[in-house]
mmCIF file with all atom_site columns, C-alpha atoms and ligand atoms in Angstrom:
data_model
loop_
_atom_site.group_PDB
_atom_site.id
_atom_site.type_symbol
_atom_site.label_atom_id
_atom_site.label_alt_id
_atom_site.label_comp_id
_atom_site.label_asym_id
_atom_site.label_entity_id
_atom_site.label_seq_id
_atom_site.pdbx_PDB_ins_code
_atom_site.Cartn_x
_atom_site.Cartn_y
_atom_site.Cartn_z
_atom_site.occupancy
_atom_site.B_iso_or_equiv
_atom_site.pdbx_formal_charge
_atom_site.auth_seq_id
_atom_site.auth_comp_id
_atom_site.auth_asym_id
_atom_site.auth_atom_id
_atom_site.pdbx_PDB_model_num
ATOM   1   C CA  . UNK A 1 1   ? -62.627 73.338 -154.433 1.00 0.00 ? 21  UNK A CA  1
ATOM   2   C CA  . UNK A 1 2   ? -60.211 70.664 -156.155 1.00 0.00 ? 22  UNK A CA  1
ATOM   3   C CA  . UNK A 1 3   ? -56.887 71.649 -156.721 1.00 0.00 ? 23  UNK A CA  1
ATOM   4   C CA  . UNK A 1 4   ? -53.218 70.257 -156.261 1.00 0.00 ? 24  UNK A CA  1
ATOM   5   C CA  . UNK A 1 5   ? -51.824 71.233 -152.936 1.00 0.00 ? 25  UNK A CA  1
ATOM   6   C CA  . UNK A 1 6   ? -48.123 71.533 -154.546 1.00 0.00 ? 26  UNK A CA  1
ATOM   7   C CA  . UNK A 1 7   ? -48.787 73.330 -157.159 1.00 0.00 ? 27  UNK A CA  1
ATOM   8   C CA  . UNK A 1 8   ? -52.071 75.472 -156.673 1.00 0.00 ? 28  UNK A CA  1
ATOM   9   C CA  . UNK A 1 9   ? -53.148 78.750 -154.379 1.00 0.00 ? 29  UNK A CA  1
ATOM   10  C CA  . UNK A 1 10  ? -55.122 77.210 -151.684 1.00 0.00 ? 30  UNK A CA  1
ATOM   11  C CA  . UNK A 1 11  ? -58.351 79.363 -150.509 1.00 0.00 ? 31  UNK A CA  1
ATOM   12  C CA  . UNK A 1 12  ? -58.453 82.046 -147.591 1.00 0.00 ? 32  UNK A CA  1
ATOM   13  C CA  . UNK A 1 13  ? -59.946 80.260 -144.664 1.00 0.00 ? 33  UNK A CA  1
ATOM   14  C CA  . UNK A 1 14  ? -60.436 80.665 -140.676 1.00 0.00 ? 34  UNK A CA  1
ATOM   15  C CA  . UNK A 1 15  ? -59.670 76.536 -140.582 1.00 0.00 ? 35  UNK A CA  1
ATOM   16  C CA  . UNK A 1 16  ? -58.075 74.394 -142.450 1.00 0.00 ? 36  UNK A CA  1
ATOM   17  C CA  . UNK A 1 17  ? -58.747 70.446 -142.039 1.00 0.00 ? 37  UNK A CA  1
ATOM   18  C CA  . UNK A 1 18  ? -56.134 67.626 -143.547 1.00 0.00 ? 38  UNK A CA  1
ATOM   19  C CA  . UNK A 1 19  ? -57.382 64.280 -142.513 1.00 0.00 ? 39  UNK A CA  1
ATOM   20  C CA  . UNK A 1 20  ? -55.218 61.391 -142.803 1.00 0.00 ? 40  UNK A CA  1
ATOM   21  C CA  . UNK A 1 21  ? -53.466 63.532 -145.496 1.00 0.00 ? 41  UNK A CA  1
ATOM   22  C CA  . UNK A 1 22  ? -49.519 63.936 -144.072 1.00 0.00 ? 42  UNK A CA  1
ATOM   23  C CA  . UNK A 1 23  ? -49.456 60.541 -143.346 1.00 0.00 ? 43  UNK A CA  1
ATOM   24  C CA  . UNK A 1 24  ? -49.268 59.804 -146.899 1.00 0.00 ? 44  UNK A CA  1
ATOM   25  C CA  . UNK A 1 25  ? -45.967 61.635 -147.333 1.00 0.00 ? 45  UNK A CA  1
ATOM   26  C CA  . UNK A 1 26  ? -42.369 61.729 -146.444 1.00 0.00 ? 46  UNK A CA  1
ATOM   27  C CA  . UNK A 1 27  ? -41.296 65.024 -144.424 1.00 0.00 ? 47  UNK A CA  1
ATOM   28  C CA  . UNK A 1 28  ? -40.312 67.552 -147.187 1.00 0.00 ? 48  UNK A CA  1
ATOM   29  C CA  . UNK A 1 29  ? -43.812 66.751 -148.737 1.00 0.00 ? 49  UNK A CA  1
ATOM   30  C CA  . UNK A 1 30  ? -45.290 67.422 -145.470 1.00 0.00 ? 50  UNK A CA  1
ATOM   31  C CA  . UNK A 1 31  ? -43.649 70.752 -144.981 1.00 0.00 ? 51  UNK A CA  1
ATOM   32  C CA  . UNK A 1 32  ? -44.621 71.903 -148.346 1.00 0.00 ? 52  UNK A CA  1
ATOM   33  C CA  . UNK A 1 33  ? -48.304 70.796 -147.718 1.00 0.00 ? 53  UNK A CA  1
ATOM   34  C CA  . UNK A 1 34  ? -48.099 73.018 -144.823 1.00 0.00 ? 54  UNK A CA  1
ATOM   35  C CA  . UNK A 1 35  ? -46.583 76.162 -146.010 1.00 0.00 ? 55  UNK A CA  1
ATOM   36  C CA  . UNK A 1 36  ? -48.926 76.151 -148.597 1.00 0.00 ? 56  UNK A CA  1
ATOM   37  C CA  . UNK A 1 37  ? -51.842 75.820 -146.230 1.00 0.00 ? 57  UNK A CA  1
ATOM   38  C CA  . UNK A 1 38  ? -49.981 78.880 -144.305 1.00 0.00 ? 58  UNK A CA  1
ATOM   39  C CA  . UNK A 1 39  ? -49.348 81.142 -147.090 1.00 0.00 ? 59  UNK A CA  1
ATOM   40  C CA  . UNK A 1 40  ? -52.937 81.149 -148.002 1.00 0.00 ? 60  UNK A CA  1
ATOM   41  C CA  . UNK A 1 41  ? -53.758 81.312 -144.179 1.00 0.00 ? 61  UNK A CA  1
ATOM   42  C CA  . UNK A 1 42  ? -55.059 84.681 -142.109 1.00 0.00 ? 62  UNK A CA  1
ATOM   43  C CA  . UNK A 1 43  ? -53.026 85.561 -139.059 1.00 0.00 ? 63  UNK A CA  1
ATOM   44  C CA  . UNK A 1 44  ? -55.027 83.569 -135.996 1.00 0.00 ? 64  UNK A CA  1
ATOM   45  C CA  . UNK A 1 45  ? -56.442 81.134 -138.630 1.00 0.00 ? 65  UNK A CA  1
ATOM   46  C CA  . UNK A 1 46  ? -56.534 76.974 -137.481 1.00 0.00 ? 66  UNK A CA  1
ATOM   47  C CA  . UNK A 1 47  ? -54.987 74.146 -138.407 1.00 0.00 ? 67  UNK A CA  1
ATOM   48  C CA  . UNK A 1 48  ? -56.229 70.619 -138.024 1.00 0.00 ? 68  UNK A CA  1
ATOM   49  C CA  . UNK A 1 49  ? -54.639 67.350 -138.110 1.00 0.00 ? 69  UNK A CA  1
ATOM   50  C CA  . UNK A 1 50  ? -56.700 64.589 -138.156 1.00 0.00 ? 70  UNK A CA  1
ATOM   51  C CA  . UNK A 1 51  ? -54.541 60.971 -137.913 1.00 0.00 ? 71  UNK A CA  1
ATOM   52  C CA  . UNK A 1 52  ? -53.272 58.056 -136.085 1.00 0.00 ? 72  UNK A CA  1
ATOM   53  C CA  . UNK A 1 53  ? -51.090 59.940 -134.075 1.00 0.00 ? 73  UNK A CA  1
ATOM   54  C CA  . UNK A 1 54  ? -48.470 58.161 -132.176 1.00 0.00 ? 74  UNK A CA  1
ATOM   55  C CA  . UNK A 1 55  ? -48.224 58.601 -128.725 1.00 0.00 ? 75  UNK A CA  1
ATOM   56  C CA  . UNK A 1 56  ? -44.337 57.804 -127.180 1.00 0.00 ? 76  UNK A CA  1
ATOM   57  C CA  . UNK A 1 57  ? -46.269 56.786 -123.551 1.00 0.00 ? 77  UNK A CA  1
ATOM   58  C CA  . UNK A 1 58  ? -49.000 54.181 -124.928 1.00 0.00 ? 78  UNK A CA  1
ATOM   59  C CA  . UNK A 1 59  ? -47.717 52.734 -128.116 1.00 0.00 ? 79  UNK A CA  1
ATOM   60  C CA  . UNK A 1 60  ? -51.064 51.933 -129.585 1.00 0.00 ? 80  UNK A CA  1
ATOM   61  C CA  . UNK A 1 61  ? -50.315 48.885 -132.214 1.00 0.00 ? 81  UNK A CA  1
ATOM   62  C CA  . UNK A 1 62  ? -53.136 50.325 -134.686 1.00 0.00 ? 82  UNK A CA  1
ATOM   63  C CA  . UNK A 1 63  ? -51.142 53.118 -134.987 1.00 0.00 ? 83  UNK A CA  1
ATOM   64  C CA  . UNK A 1 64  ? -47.650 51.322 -135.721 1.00 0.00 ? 84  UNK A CA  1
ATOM   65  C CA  . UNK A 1 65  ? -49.152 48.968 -137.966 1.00 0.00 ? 85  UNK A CA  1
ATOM   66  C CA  . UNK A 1 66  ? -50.080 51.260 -140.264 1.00 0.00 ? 86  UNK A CA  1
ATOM   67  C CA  . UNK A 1 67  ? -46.364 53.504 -139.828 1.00 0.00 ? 87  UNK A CA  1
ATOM   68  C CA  . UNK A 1 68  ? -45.290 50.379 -141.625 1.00 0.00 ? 88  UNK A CA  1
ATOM   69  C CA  . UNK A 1 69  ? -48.337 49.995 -144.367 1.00 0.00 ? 89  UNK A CA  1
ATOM   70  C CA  . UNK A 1 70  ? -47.844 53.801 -144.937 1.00 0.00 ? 90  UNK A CA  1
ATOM   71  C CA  . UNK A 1 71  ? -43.934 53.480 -145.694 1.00 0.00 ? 91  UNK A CA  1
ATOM   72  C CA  . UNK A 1 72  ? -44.593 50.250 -147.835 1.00 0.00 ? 92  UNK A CA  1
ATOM   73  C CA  . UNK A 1 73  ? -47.562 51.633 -149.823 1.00 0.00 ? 93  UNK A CA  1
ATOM   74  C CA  . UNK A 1 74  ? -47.209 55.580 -150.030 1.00 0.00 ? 94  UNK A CA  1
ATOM   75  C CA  . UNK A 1 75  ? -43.836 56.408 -148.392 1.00 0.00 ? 95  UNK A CA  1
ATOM   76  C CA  . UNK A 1 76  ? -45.291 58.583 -145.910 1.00 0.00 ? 96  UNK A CA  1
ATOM   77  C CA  . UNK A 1 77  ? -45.368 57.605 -141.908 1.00 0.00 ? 97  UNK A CA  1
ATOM   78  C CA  . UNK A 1 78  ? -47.350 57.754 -138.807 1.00 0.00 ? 98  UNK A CA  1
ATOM   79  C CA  . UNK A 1 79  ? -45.723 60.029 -136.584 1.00 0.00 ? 99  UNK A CA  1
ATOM   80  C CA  . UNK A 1 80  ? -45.820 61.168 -132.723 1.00 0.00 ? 100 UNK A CA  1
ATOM   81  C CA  . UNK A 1 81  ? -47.206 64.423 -131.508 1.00 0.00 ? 101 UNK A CA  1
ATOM   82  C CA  . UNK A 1 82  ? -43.614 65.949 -131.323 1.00 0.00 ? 102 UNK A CA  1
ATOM   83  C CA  . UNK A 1 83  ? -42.624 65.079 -134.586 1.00 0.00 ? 103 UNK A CA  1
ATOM   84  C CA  . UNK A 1 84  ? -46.333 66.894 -135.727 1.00 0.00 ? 104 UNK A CA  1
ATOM   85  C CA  . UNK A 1 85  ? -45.360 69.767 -134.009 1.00 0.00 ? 105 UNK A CA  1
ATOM   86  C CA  . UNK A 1 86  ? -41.397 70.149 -135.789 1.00 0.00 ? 106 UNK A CA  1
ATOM   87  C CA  . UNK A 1 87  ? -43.494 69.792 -139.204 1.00 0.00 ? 107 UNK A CA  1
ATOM   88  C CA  . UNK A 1 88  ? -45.857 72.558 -138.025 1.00 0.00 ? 108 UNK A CA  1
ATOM   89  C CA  . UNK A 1 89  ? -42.961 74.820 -136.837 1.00 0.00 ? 109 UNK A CA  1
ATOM   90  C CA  . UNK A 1 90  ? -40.890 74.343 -139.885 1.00 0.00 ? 110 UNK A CA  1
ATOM   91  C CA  . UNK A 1 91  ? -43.586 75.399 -142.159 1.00 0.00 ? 111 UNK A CA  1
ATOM   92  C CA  . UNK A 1 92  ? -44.536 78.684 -139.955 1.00 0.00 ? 112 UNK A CA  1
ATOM   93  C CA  . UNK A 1 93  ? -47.575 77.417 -137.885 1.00 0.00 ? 113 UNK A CA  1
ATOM   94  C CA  . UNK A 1 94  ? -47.765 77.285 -134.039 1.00 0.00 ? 114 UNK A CA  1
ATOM   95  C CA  . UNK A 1 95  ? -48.394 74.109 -132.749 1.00 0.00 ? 115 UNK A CA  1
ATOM   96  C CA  . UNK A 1 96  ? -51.104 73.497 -129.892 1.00 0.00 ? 116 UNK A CA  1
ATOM   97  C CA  . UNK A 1 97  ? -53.232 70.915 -128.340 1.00 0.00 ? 117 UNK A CA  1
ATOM   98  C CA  . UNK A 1 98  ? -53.006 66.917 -129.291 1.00 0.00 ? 118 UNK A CA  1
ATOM   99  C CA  . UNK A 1 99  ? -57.185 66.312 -128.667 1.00 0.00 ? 119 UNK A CA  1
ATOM   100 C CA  . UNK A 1 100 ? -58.040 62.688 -128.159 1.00 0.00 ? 120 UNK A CA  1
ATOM   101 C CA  . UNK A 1 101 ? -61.236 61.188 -129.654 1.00 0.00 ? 121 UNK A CA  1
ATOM   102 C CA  . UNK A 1 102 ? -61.527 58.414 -128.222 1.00 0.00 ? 122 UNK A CA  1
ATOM   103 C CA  . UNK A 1 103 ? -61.601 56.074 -131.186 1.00 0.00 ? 123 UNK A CA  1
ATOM   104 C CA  . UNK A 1 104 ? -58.162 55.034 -133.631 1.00 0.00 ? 124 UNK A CA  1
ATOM   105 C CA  . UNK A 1 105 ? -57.183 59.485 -134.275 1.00 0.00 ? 125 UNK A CA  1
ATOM   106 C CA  . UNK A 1 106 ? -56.458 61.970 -132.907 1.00 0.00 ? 126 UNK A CA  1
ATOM   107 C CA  . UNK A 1 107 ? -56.568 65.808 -133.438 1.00 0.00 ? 127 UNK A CA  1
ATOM   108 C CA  . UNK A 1 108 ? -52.874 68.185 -133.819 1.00 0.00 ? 128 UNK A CA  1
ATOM   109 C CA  . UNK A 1 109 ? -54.126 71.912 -133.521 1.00 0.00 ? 129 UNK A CA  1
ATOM   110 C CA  . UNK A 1 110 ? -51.551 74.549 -134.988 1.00 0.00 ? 130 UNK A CA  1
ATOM   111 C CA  . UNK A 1 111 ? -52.270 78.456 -135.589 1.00 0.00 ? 131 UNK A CA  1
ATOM   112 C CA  . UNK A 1 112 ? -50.896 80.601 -138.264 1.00 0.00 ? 132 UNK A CA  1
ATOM   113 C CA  . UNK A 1 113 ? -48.872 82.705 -136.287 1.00 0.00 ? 133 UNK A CA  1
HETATM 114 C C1  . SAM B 2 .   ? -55.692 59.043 -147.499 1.00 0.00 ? 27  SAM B C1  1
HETATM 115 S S1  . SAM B 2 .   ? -56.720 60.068 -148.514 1.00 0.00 ? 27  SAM B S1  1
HETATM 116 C C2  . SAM B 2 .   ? -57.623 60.961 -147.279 1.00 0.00 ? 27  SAM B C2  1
HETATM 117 C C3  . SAM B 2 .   ? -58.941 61.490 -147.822 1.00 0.00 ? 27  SAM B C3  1
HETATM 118 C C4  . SAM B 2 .   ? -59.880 62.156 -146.794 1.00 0.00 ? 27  SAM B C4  1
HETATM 119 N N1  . SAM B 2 .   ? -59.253 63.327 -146.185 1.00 0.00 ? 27  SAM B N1  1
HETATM 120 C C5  . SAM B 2 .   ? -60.300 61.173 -145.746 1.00 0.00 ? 27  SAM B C5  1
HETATM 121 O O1  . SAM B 2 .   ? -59.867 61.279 -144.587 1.00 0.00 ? 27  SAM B O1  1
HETATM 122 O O2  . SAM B 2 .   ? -61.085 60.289 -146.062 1.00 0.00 ? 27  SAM B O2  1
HETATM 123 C C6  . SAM B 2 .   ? -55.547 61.246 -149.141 1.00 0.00 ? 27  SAM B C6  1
HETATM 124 C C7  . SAM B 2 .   ? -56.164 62.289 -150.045 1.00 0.00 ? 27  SAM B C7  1
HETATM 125 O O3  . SAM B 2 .   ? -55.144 63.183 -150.512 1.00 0.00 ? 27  SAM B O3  1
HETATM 126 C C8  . SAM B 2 .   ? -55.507 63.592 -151.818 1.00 0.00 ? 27  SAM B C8  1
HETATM 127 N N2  . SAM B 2 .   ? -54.328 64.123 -152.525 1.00 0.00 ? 27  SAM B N2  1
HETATM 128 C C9  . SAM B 2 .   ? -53.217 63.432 -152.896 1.00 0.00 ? 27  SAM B C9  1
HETATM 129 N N3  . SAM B 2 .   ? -52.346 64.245 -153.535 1.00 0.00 ? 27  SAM B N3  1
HETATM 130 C C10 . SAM B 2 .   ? -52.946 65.472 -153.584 1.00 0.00 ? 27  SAM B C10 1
HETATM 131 C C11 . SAM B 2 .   ? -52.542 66.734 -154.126 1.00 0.00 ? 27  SAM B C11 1
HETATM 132 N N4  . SAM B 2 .   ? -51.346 66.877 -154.742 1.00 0.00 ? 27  SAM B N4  1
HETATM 133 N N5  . SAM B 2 .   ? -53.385 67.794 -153.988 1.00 0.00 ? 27  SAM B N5  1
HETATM 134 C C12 . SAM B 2 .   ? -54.576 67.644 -153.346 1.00 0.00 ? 27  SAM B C12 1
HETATM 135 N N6  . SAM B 2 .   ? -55.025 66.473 -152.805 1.00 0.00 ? 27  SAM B N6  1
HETATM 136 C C13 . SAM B 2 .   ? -54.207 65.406 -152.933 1.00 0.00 ? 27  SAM B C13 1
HETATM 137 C C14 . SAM B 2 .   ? -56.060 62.349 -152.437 1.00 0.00 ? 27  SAM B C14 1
HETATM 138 O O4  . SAM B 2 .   ? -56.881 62.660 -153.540 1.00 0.00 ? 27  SAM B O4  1
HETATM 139 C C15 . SAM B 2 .   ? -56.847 61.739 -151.289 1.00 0.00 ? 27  SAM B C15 1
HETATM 140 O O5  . SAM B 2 .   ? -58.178 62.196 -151.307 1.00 0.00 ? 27  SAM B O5  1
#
């Protein structure tokens, strides 16, 4: 379904998916992404992030390289799992599980709660 996440109803779902999406924008963008994903959002439904998470322990440089392409080009960010989770909580979702892949991204799980 195309639409405009900022400006149109997004669908009833039991998961939602944004892939290399909130990397693209600054934090108040990001929060607005979300609580639109959570006002069209069941009770219980999932939320997946799909990026080059950041991790504080392991500094991967993949994933700093492109904080800095991201601010330059879009200004969005990479950002670490803790900074994820403050997005998710400010825009009403639960955060859960960082899932590693085992390639470049990773996987933030929130619930709408
Ligand atoms: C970096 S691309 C990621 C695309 C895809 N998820 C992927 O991983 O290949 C960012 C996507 O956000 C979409 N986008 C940007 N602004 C949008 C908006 N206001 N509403 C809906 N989609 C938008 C763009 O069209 C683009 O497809």
């Amino acid at each position: 379904m195309a639409g405009d996440f900022f400006a149109d109803a997004l669908p009833a779902a039991d998961a939602y998916v944004l892939m290399e999406i909130r990397h693209d924008w600054a934090d108040a963008e990001c929060v607005a992404i979300l609580s639109a994903v959570r006002r069209a959002a069941p009770r219980g439904a999932t939320v997946l992030v799909v990026e080059s998470i950041l991790s504080d322990a392991e500094p991967d440089p993949r994933g700093r390289t492109l904080d800095i392409v991201m601010l330059a080009v879009t200004g969005g960010r990479e950002r670490t799992a803790g900074e994820l989770a403050t997005l998710f909580e400010r825009a009403g979702l639960s955060p859960g599980p960082v899932v590693d892949t085992g390639g470049p991204l990773r996987i933030a799980e929130a619930t709408a709660v």
